[in-house]
PDB file of N, CA and C in Angstrom:
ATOM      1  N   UNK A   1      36.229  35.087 -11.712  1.00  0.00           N
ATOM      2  CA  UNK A   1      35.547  34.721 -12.946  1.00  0.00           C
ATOM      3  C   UNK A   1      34.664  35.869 -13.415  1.00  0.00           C
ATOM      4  N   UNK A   2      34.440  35.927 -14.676  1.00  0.00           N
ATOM      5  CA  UNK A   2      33.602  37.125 -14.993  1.00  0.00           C
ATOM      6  C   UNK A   2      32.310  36.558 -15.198  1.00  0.00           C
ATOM      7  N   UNK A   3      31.409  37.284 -15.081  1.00  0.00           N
ATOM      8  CA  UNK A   3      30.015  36.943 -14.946  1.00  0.00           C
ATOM      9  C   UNK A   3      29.278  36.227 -15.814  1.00  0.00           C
ATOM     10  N   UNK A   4      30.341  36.015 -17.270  1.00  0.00           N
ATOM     11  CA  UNK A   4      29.195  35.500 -17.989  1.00  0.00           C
ATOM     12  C   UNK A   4      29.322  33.682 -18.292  1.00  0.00           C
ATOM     13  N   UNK A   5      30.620  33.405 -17.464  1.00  0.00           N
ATOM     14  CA  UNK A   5      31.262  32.018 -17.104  1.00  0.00           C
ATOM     15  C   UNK A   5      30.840  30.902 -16.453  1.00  0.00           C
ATOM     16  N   UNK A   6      30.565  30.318 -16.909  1.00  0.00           N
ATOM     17  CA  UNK A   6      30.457  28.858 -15.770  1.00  0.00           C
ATOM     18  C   UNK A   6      31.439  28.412 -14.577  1.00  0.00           C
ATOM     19  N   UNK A   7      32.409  28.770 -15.103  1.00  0.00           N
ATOM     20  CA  UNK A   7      33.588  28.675 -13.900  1.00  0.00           C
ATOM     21  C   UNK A   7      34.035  27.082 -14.181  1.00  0.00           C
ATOM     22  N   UNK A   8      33.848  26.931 -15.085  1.00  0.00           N
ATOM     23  CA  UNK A   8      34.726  25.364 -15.857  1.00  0.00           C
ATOM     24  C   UNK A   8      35.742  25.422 -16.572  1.00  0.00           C
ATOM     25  N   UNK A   9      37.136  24.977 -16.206  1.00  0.00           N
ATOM     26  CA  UNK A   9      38.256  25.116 -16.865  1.00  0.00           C
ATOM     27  C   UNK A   9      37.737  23.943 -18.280  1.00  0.00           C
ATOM     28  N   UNK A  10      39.133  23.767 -19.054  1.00  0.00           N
ATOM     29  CA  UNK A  10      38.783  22.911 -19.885  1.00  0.00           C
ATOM     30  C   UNK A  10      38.882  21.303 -19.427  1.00  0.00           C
ATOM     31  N   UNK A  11      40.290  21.089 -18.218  1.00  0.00           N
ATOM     32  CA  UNK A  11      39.734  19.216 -18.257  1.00  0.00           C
ATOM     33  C   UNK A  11      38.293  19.342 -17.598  1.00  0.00           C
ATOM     34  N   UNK A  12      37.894  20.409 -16.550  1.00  0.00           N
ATOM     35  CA  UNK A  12      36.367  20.303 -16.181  1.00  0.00           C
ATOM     36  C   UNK A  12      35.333  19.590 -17.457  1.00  0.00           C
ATOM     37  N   UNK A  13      35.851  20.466 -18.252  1.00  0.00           N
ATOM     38  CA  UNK A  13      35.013  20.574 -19.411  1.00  0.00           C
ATOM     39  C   UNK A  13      34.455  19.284 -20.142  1.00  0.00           C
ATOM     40  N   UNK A  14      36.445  18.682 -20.436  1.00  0.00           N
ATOM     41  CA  UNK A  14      36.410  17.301 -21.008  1.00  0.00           C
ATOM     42  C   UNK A  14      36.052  16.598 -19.891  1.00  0.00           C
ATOM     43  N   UNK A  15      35.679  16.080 -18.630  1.00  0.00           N
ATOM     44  CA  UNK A  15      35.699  15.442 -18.043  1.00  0.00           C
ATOM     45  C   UNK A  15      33.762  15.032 -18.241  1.00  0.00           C
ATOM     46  N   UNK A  16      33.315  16.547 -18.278  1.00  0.00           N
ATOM     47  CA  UNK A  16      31.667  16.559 -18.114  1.00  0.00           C
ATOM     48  C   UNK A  16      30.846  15.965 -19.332  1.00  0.00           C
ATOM     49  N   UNK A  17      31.756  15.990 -20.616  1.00  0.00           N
ATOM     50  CA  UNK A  17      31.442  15.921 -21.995  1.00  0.00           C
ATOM     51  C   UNK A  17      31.575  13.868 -21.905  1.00  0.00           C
ATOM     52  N   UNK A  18      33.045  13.761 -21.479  1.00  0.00           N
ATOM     53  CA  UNK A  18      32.860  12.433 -21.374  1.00  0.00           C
ATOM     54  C   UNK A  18      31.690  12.102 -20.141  1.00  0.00           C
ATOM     55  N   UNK A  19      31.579  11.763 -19.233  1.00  0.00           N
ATOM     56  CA  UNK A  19      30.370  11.617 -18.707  1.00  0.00           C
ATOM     57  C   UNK A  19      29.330  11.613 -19.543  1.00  0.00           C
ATOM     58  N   UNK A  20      28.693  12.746 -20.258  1.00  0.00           N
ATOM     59  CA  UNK A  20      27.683  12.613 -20.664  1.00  0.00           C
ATOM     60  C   UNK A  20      27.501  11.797 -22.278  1.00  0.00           C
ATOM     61  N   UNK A  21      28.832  11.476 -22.325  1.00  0.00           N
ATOM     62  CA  UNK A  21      28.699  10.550 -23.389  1.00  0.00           C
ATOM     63  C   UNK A  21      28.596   8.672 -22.530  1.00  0.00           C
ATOM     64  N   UNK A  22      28.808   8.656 -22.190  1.00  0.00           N
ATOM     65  CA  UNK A  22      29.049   7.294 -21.264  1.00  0.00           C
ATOM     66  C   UNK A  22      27.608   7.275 -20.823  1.00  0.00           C
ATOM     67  N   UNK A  23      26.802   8.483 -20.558  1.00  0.00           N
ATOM     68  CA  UNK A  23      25.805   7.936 -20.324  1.00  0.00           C
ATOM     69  C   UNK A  23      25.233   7.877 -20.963  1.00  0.00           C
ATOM     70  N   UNK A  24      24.906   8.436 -21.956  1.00  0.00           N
ATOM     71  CA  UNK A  24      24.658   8.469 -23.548  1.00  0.00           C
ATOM     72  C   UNK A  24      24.434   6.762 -23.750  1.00  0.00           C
ATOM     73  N   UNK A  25      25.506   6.583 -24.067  1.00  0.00           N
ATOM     74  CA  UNK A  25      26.140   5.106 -24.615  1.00  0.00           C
ATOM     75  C   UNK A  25      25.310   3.953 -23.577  1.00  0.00           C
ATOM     76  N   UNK A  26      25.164   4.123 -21.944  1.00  0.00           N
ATOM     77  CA  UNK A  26      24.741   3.510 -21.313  1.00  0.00           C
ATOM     78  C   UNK A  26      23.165   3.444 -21.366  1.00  0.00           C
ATOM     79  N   UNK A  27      22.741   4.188 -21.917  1.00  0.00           N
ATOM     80  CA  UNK A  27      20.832   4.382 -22.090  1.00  0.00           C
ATOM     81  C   UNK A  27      20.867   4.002 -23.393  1.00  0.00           C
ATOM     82  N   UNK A  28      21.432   3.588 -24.479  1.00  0.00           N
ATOM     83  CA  UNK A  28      21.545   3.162 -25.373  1.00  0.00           C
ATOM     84  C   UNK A  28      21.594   1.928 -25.381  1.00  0.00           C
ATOM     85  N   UNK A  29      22.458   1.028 -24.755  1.00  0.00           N
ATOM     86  CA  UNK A  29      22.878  -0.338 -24.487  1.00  0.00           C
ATOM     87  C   UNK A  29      21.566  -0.748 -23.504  1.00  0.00           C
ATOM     88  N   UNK A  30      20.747  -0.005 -22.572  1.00  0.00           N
ATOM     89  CA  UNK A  30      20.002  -0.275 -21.769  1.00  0.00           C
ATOM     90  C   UNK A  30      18.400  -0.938 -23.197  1.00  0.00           C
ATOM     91  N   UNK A  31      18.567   0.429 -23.815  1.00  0.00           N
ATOM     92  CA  UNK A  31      16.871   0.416 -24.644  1.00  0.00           C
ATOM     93  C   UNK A  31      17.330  -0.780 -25.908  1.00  0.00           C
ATOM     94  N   UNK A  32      18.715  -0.941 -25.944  1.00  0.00           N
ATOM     95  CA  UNK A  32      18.693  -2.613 -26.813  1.00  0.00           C
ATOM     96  C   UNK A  32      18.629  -3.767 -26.094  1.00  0.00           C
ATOM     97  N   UNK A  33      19.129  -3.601 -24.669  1.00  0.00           N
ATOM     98  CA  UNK A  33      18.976  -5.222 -24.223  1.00  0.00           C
ATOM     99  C   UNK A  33      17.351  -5.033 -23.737  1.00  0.00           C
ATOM    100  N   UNK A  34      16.405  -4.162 -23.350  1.00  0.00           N
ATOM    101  CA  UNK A  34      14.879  -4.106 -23.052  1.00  0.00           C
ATOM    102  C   UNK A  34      14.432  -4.642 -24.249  1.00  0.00           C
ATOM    103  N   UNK A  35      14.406  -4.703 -25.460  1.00  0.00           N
ATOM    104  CA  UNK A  35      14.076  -4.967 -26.414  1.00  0.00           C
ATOM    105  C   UNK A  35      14.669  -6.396 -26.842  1.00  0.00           C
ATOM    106  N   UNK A  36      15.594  -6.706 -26.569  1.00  0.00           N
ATOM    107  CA  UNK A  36      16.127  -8.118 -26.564  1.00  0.00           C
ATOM    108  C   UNK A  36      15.352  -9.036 -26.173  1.00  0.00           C
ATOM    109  N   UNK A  37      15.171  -8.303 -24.707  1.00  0.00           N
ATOM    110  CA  UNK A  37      14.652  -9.050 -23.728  1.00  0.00           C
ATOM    111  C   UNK A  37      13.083  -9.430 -24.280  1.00  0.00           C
ATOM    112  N   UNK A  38      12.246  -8.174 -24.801  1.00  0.00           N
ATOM    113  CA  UNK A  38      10.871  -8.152 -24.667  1.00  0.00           C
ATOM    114  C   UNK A  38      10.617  -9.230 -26.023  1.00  0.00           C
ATOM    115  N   UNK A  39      11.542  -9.577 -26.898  1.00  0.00           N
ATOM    116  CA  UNK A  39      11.270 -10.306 -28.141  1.00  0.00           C
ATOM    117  C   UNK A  39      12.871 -10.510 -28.480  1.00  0.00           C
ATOM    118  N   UNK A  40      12.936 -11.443 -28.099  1.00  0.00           N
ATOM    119  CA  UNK A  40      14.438 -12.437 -28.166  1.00  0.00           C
ATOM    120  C   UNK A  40      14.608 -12.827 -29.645  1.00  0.00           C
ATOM    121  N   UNK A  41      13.274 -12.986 -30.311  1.00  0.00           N
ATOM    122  CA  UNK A  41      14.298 -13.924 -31.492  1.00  0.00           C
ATOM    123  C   UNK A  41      13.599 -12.850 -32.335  1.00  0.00           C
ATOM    124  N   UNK A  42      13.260 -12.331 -32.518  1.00  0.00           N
ATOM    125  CA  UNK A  42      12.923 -11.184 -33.798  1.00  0.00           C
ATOM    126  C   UNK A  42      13.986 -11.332 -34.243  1.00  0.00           C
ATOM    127  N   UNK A  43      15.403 -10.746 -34.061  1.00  0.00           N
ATOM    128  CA  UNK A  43      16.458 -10.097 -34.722  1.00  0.00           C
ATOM    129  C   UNK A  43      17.295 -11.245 -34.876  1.00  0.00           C
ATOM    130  N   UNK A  44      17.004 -12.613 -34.403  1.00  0.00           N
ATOM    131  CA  UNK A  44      18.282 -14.112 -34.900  1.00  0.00           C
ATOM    132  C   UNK A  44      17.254 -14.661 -36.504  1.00  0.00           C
ATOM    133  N   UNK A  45      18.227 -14.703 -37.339  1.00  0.00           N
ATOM    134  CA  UNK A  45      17.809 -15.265 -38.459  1.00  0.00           C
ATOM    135  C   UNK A  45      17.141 -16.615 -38.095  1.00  0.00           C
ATOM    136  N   UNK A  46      16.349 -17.387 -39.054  1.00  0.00           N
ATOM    137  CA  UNK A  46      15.938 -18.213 -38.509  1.00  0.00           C
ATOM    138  C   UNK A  46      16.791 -19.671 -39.216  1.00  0.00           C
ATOM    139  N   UNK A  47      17.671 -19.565 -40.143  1.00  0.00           N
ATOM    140  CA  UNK A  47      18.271 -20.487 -40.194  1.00  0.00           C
ATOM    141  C   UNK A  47      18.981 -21.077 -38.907  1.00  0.00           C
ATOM    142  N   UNK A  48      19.576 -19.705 -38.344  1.00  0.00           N
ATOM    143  CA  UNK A  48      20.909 -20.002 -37.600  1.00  0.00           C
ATOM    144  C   UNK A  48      20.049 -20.839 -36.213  1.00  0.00           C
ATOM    145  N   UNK A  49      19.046 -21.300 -35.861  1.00  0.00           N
ATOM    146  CA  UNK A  49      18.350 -21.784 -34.650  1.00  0.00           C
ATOM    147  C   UNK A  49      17.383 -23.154 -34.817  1.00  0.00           C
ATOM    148  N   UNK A  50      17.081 -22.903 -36.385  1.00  0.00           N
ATOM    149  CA  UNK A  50      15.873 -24.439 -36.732  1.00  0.00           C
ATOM    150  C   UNK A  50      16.851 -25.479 -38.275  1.00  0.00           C
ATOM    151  N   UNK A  51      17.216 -24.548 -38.908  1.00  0.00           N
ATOM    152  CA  UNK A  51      18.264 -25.100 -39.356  1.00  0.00           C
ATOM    153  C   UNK A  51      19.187 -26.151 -39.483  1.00  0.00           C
ATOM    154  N   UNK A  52      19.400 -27.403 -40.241  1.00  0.00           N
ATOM    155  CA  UNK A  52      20.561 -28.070 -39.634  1.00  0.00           C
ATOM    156  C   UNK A  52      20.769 -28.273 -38.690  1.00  0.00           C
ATOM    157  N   UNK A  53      20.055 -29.216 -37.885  1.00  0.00           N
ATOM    158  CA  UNK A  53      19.862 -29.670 -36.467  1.00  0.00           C
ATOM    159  C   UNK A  53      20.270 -30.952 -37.081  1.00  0.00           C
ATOM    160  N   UNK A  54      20.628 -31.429 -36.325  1.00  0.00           N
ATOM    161  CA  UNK A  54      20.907 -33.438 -36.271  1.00  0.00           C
ATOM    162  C   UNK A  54      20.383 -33.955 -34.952  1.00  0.00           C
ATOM    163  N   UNK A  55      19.973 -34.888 -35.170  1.00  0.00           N
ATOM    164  CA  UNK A  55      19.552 -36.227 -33.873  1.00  0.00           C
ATOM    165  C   UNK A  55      19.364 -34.923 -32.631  1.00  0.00           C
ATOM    166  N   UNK A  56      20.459 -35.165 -31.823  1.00  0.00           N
ATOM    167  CA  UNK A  56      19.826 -34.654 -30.290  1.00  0.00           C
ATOM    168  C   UNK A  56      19.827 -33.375 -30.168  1.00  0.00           C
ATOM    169  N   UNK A  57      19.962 -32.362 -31.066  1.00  0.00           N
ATOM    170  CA  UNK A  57      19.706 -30.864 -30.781  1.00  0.00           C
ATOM    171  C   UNK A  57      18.149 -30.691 -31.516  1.00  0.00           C
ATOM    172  N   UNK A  58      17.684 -31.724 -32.281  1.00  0.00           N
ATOM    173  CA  UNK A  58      16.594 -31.675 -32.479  1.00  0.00           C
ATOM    174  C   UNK A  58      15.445 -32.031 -32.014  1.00  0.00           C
ATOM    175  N   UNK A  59      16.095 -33.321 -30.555  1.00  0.00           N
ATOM    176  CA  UNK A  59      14.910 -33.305 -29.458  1.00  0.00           C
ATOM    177  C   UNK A  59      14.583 -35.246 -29.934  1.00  0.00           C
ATOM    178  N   UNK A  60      15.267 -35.845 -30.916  1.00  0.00           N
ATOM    179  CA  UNK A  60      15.580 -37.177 -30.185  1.00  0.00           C
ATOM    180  C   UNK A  60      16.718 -37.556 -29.609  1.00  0.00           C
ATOM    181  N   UNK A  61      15.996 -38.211 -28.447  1.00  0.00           N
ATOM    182  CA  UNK A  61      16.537 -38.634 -27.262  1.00  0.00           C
ATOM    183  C   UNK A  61      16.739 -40.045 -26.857  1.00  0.00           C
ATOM    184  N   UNK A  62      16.422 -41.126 -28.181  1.00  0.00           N
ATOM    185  CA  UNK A  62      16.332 -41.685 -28.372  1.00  0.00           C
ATOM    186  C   UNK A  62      17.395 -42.781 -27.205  1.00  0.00           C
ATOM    187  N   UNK A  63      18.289 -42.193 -27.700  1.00  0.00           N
ATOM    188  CA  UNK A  63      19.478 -43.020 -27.264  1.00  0.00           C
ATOM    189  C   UNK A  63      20.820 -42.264 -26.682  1.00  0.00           C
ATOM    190  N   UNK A  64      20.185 -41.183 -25.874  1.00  0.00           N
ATOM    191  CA  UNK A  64      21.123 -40.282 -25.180  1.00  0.00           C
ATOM    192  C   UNK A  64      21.764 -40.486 -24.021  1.00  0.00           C
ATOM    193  N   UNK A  65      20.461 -41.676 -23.056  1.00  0.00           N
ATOM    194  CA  UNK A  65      21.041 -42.055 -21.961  1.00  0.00           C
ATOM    195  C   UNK A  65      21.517 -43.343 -22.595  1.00  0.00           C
ATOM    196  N   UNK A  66      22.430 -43.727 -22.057  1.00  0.00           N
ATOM    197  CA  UNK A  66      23.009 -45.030 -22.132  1.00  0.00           C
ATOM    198  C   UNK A  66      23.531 -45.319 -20.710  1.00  0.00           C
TER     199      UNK A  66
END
């Protein structure tokens, strides 16, 4: 190799590039579910959860056991 080389062919190359995209992608997916986690409903609209509830998703229980 000449001196001014890394001594990395090219699949070396592609192999290191993917890696560092995967981890990329993986510290990415990490700092959205931390944030999920730290405040869950910020980002759910609030129709889609209080919304159009009927009888027992709204917490009467009136007549659930039978």
């Amino acid at each position: 190799h000449p001196a001014g080389t890394t001594g990395m062919d090219a699949e070396q190359k592609t192999v290191f590039a993917f890696v560092i995209f995967l981890l990329v992608f993986l510290v990415m997916l990490m700092v959205r579910c931390f944030r999920i986690l730290l405040d869950p409903y910020s980002r759910m609209p609030a129709s889609s959860w209080t919304d159009h509830k009927e009888g027992l998703e709204r917490g009467q229980f009136d007549y659930a056991l039978v």
